[in-house]
PDB file of C-alpha atoms in Angstrom:
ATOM      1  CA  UNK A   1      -5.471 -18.519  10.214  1.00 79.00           C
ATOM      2  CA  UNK A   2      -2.749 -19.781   7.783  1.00 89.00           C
ATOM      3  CA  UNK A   3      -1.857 -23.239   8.988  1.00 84.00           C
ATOM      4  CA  UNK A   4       1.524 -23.807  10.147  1.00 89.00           C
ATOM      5  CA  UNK A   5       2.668 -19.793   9.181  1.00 93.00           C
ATOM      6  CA  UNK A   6       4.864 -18.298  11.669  1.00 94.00           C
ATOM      7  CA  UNK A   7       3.143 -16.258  14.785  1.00 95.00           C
ATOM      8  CA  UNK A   8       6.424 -13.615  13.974  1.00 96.00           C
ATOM      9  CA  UNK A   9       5.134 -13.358  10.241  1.00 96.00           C
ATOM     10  CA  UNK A  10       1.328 -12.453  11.745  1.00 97.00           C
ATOM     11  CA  UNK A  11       3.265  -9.701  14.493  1.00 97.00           C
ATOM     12  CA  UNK A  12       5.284  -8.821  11.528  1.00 97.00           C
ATOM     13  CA  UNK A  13       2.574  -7.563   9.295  1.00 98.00           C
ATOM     14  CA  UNK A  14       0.583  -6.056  12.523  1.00 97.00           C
ATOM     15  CA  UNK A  15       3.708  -3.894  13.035  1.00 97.00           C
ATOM     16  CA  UNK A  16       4.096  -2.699   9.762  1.00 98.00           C
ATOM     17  CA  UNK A  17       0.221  -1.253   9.513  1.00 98.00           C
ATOM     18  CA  UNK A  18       0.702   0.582  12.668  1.00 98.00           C
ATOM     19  CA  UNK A  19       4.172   2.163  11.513  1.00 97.00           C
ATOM     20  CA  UNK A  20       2.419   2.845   7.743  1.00 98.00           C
ATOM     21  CA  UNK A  21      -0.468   4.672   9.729  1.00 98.00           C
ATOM     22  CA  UNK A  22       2.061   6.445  12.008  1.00 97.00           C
ATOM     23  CA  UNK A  23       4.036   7.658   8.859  1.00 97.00           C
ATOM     24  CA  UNK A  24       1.030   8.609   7.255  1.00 98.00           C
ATOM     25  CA  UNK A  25      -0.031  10.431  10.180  1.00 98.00           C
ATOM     26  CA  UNK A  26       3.315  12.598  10.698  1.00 97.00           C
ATOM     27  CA  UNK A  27       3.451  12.939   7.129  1.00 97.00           C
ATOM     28  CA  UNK A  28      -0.158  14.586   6.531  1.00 97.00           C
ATOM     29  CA  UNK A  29      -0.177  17.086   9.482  1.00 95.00           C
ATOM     30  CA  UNK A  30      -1.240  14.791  12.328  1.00 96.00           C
ATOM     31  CA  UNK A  31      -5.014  14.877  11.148  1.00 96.00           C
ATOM     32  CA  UNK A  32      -6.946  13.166  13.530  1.00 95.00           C
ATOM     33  CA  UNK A  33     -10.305  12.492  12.245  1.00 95.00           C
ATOM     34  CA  UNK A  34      -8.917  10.986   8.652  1.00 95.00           C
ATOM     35  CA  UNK A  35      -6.958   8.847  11.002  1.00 96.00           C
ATOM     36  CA  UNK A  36      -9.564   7.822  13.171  1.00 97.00           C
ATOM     37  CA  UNK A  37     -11.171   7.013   9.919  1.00 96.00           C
ATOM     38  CA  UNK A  38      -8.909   4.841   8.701  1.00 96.00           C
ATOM     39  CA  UNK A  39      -8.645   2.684  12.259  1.00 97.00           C
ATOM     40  CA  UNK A  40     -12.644   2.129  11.981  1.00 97.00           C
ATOM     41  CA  UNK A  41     -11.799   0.774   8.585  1.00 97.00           C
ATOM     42  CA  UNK A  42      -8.960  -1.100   9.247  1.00 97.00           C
ATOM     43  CA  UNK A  43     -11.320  -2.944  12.539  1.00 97.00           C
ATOM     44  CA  UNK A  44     -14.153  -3.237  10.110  1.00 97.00           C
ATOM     45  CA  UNK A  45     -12.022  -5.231   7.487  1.00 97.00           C
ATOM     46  CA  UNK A  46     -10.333  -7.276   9.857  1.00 97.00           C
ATOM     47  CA  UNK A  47     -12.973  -8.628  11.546  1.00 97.00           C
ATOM     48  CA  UNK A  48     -14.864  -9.224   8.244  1.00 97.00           C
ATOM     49  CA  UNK A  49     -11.238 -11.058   7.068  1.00 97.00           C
ATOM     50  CA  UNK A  50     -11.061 -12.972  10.764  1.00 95.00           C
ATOM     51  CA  UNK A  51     -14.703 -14.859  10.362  1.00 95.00           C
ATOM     52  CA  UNK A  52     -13.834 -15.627   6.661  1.00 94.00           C
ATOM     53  CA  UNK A  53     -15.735 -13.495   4.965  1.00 96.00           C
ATOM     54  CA  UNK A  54     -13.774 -13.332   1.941  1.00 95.00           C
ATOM     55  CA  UNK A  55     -13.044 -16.883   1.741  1.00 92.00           C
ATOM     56  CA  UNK A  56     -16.151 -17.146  -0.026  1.00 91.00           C
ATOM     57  CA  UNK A  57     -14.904 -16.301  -3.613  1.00 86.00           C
ATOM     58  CA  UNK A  58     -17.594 -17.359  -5.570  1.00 84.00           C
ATOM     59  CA  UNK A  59     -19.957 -14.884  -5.346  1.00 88.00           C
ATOM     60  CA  UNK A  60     -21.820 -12.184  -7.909  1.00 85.00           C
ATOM     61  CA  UNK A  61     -20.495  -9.647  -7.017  1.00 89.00           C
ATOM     62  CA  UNK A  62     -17.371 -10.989  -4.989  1.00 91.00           C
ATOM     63  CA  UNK A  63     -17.135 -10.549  -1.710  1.00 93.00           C
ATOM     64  CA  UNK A  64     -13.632  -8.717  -1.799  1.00 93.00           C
ATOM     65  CA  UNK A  65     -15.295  -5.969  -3.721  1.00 92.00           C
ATOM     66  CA  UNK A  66     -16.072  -4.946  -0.582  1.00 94.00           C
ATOM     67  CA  UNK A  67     -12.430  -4.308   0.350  1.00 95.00           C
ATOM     68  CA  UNK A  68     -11.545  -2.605  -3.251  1.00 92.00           C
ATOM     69  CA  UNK A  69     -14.525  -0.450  -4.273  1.00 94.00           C
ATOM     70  CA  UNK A  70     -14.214   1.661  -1.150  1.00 94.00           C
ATOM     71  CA  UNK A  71     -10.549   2.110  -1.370  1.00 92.00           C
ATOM     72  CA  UNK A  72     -10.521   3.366  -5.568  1.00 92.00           C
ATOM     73  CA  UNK A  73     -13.084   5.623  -4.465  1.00 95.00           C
ATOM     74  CA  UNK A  74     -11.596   6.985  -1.703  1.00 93.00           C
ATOM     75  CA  UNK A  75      -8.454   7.322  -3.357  1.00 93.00           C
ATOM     76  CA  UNK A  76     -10.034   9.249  -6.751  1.00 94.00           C
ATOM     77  CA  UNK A  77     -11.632  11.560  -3.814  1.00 94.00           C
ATOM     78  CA  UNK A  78      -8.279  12.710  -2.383  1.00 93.00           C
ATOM     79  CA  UNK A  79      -7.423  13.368  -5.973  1.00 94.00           C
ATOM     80  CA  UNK A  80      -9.939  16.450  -6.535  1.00 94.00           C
ATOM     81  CA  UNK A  81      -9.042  20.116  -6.131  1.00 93.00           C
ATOM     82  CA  UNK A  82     -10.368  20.639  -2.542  1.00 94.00           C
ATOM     83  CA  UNK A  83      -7.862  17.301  -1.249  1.00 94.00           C
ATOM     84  CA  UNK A  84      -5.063  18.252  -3.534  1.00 94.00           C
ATOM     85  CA  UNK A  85      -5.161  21.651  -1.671  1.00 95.00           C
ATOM     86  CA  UNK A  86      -4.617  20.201   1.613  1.00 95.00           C
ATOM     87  CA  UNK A  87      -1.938  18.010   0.508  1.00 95.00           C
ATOM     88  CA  UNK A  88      -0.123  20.813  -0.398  1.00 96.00           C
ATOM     89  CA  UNK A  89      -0.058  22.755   2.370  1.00 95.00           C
ATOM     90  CA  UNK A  90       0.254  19.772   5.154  1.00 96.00           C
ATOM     91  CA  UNK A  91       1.972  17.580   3.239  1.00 97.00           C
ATOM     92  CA  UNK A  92       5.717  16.504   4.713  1.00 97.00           C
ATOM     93  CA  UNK A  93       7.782  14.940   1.822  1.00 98.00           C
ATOM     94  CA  UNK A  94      10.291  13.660   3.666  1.00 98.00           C
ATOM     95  CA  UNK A  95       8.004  11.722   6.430  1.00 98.00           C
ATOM     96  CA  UNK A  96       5.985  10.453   3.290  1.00 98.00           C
ATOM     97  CA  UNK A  97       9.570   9.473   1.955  1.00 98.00           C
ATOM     98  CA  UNK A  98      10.570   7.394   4.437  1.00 98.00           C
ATOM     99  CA  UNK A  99       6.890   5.999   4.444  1.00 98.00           C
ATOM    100  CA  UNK A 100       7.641   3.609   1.865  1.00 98.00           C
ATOM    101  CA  UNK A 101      10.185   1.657   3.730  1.00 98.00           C
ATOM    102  CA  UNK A 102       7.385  -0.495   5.050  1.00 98.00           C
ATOM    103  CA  UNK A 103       7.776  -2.317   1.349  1.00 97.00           C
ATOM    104  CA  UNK A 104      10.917  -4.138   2.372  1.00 97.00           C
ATOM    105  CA  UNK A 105       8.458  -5.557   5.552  1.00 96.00           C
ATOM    106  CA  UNK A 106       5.493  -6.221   3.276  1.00 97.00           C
ATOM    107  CA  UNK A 107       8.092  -8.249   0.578  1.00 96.00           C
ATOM    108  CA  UNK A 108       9.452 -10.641   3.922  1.00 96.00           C
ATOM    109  CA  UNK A 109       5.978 -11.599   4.405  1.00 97.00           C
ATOM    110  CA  UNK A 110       4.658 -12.355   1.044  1.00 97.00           C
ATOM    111  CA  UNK A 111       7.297 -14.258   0.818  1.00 96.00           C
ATOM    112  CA  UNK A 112       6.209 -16.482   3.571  1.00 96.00           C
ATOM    113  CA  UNK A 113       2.843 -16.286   2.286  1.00 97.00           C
ATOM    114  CA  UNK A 114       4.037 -17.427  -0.747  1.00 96.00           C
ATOM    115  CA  UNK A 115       6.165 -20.398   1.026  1.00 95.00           C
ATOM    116  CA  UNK A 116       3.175 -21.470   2.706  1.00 94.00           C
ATOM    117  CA  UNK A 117       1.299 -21.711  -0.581  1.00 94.00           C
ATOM    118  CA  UNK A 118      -0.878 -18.881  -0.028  1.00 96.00           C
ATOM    119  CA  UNK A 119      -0.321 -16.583  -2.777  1.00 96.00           C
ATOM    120  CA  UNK A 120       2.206 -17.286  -5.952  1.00 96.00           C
ATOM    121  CA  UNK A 121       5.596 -16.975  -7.020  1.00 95.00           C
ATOM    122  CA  UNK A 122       4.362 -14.187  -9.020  1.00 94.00           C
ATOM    123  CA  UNK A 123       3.469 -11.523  -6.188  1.00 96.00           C
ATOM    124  CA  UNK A 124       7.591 -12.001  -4.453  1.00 95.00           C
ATOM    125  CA  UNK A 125      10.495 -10.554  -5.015  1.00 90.00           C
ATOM    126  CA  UNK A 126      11.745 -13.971  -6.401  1.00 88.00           C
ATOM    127  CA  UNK A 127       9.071 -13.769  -9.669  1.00 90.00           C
ATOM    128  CA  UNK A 128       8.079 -10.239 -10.869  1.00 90.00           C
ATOM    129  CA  UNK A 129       7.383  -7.818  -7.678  1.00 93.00           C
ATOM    130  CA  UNK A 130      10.832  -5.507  -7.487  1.00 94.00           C
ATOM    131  CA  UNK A 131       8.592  -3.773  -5.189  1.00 95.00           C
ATOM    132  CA  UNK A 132      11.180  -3.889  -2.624  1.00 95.00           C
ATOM    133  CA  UNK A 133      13.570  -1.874  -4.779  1.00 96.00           C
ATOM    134  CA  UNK A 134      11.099   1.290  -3.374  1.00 97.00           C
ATOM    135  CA  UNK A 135      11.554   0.118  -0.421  1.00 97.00           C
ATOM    136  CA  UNK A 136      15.224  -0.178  -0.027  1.00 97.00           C
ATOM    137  CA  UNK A 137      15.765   3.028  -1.820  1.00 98.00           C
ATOM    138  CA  UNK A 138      13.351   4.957   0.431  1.00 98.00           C
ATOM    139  CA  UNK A 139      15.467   6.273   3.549  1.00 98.00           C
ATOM    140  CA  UNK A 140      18.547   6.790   1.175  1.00 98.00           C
ATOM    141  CA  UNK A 141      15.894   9.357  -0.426  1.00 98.00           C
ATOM    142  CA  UNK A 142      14.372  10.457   2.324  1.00 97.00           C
ATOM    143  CA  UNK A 143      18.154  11.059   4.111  1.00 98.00           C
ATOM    144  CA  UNK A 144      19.272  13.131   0.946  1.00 98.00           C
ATOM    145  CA  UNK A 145      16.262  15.291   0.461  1.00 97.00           C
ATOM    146  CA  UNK A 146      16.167  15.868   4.077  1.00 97.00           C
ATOM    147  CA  UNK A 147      19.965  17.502   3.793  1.00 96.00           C
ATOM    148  CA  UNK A 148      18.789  18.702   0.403  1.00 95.00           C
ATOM    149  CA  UNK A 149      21.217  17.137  -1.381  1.00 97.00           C
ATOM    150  CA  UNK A 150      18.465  15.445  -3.506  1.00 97.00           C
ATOM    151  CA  UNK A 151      16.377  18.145  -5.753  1.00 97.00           C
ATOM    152  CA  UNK A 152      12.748  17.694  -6.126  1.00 97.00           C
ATOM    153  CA  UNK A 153      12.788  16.729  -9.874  1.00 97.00           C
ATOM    154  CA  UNK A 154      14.734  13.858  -8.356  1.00 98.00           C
ATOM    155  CA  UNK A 155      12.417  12.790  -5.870  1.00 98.00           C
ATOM    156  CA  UNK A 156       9.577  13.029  -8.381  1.00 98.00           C
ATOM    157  CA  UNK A 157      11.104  10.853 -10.944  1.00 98.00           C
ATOM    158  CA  UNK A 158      11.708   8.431  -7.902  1.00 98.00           C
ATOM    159  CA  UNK A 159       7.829   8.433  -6.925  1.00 98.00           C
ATOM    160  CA  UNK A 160       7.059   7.844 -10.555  1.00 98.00           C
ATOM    161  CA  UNK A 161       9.129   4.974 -10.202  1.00 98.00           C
ATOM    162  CA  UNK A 162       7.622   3.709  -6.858  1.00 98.00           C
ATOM    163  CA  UNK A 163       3.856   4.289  -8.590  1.00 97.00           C
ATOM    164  CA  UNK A 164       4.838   2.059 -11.471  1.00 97.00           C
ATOM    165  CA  UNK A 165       6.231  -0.674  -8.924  1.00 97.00           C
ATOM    166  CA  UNK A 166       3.265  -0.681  -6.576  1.00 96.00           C
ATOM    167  CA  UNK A 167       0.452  -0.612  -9.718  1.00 95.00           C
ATOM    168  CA  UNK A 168       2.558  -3.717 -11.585  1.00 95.00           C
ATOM    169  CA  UNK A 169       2.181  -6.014  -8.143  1.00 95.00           C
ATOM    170  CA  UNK A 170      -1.372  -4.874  -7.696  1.00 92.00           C
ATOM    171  CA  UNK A 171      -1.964  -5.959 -11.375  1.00 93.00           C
ATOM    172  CA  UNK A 172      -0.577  -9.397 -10.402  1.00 95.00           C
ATOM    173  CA  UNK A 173      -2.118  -9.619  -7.200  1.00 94.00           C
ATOM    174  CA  UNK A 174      -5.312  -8.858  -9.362  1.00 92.00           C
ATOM    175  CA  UNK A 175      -5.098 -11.103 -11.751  1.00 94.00           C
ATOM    176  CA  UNK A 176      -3.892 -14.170  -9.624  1.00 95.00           C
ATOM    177  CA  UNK A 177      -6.867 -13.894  -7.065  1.00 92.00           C
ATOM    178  CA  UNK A 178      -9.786 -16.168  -6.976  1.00 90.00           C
ATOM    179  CA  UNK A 179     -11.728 -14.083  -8.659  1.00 85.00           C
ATOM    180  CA  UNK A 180     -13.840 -14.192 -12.024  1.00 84.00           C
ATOM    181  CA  UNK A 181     -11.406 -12.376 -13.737  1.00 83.00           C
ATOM    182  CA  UNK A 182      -8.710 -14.469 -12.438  1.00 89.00           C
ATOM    183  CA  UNK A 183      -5.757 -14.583 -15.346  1.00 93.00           C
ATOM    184  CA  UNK A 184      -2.788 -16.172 -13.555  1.00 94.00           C
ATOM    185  CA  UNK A 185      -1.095 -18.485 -11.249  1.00 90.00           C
ATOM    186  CA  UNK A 186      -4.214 -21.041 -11.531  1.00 93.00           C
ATOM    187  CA  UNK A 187      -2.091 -23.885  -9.214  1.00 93.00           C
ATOM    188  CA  UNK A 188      -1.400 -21.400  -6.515  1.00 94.00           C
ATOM    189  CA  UNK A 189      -3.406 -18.777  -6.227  1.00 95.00           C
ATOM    190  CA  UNK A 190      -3.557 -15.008  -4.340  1.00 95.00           C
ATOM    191  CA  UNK A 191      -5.867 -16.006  -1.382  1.00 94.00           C
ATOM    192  CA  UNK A 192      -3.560 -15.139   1.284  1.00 95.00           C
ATOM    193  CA  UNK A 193      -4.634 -12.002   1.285  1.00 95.00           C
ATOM    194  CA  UNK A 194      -8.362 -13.273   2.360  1.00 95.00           C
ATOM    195  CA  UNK A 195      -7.237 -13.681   5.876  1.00 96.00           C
ATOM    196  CA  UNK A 196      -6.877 -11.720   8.805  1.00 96.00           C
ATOM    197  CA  UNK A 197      -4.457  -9.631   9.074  1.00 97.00           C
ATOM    198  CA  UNK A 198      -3.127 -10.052   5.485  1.00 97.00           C
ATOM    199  CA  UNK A 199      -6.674  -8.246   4.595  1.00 97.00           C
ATOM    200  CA  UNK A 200      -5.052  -4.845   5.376  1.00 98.00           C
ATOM    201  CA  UNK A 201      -2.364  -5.105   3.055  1.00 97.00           C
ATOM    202  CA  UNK A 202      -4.880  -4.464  -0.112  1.00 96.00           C
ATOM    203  CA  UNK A 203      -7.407  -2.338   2.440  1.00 96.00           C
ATOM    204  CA  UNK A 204      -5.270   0.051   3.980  1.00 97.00           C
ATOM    205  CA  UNK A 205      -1.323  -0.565   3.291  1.00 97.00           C
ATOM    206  CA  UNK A 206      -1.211  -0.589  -0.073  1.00 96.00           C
ATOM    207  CA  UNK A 207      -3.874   1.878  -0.910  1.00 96.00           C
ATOM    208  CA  UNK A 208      -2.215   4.589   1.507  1.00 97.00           C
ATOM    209  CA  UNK A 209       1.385   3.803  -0.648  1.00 97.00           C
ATOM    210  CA  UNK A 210      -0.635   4.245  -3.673  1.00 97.00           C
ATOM    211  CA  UNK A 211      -2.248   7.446  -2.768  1.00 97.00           C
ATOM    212  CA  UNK A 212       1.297   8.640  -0.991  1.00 98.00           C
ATOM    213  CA  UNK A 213       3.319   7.868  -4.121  1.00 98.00           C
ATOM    214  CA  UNK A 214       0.202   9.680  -6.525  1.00 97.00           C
ATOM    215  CA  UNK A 215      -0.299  13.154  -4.117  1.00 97.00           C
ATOM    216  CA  UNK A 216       3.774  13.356  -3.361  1.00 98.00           C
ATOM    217  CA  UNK A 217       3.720  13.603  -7.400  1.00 98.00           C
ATOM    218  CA  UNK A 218       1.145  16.389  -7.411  1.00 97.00           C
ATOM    219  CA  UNK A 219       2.841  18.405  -5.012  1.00 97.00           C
ATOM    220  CA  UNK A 220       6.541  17.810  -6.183  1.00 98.00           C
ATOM    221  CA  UNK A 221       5.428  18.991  -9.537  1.00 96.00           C
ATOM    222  CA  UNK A 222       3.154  21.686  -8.149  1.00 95.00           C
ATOM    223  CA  UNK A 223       6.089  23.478  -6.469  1.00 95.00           C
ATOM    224  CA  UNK A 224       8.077  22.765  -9.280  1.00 95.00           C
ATOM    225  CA  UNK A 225       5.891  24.432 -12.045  1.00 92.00           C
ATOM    226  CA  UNK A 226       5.291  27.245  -8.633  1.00 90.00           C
ATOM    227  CA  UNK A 227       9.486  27.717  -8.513  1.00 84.00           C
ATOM    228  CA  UNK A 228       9.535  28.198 -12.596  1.00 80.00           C
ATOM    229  CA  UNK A 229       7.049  30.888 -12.857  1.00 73.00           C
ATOM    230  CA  UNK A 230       8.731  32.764  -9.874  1.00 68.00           C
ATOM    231  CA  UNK A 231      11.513  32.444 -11.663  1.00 56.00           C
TER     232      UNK A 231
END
């Protein structure tokens, strides 16, 4: 545990996986065993995260590899033909809209993390993560495409936007963890993250924008590119 952090900040963050995997559910078709999936590895990492697993950082390989290997492979795997399919036909662009409201939650508790000199300046809305702006923007999106009053070239030029936001903080975050490649914020590192349940913002949270913002792109311009040739 972080000393002296809020137990609201902890409940904060607990709430906001749930209601990521709950718009990620609604948004994909409701599929069960993907979701039961993703609990097992949510449990898994926490535990790992609650006995300090990853507070180890100097190991070869390190420790947290265990957190990001899994989750770029899994992601490149929903990528191929087969996933993309599904996407397409279960996929609910205005749940996986308002999905990405959860940002504005995530930015309130880094920046408590970040007051409590767990992660740097850096990785808050207050040094170079505008992270939130996806987040804030979100329902006004979701809201207009919903009345479709927003057009899907729209909405994909917003995702595009919302990639490019989450991939520039998870650069950062990258770069200003204890790790050997460690580039940045050398007097207050990115170790926040290490502990339980801060460990599910890089394991589950944040990949599940990622891949949201990346297969929302696919099938915007999909039935796009589908709408031209009818026409």
């Amino acid at each position: 545990m972080i000393e002296h952090l809020p137990s609201w900040i902890y409940l904060t963050f607990l709430l906001t996986t749930i209601i990521t995997l709950v718009f990620f559910y609604y948004s994909n078709g409701k599929p069960k065993r993907l979701m039961g999936i993703l609990v097992v590895w949510g449990i898994v990492q926490s535990l790992l995260a609650y006995h300090e697993f990853y507070r180890v950082t100097d190991t070869i390989p390190p420790r947290f590899a265990l957190v990001m290997v899994p989750v770029f492979a899994t992601t490149i795997y929903g990528l191929f033909r087969k996933q993309r399919r599904w996407v397409y036909a279960n996929r609910n662009l205005v749940a996986s809209t308002f999905l990405h409201t959860i940002r504005i939650h995530v930015e309130i508790v880094l920046l408590y993390l970040y007051l409590h000199h767990t992660i740097p300046d850096l990785m808050t809305f207050e040094g170079y993560n505008f992270d939130i702006l996806a987040g804030i923007t979100a329902p006004i999106m979701g809201i207009l495409f919903l009345k479709k009053k927003l057009s899907k070239k729209a909405l994909l030029v917003w995702n595009v936007i919302g990639l490019l936001l989450i991939c520039c903080i998870f650069l950062i975050a990258t770069l200003s963890a204890e790790l050997p490649f460690q580039q940045l914020a050398f007097d207050q590192p990115n170790r926040g993250i290490t502990y339980f349940p801060f460990i599910l913002l890089p394991g589950l949270v944040a990949p599940i924008v990622l891949y949201t913002h990346l297969t929302d792109i696919l099938k915007l311009r999909h039935e796009i590119m589908a709408s031209k040739n009818v026409g």
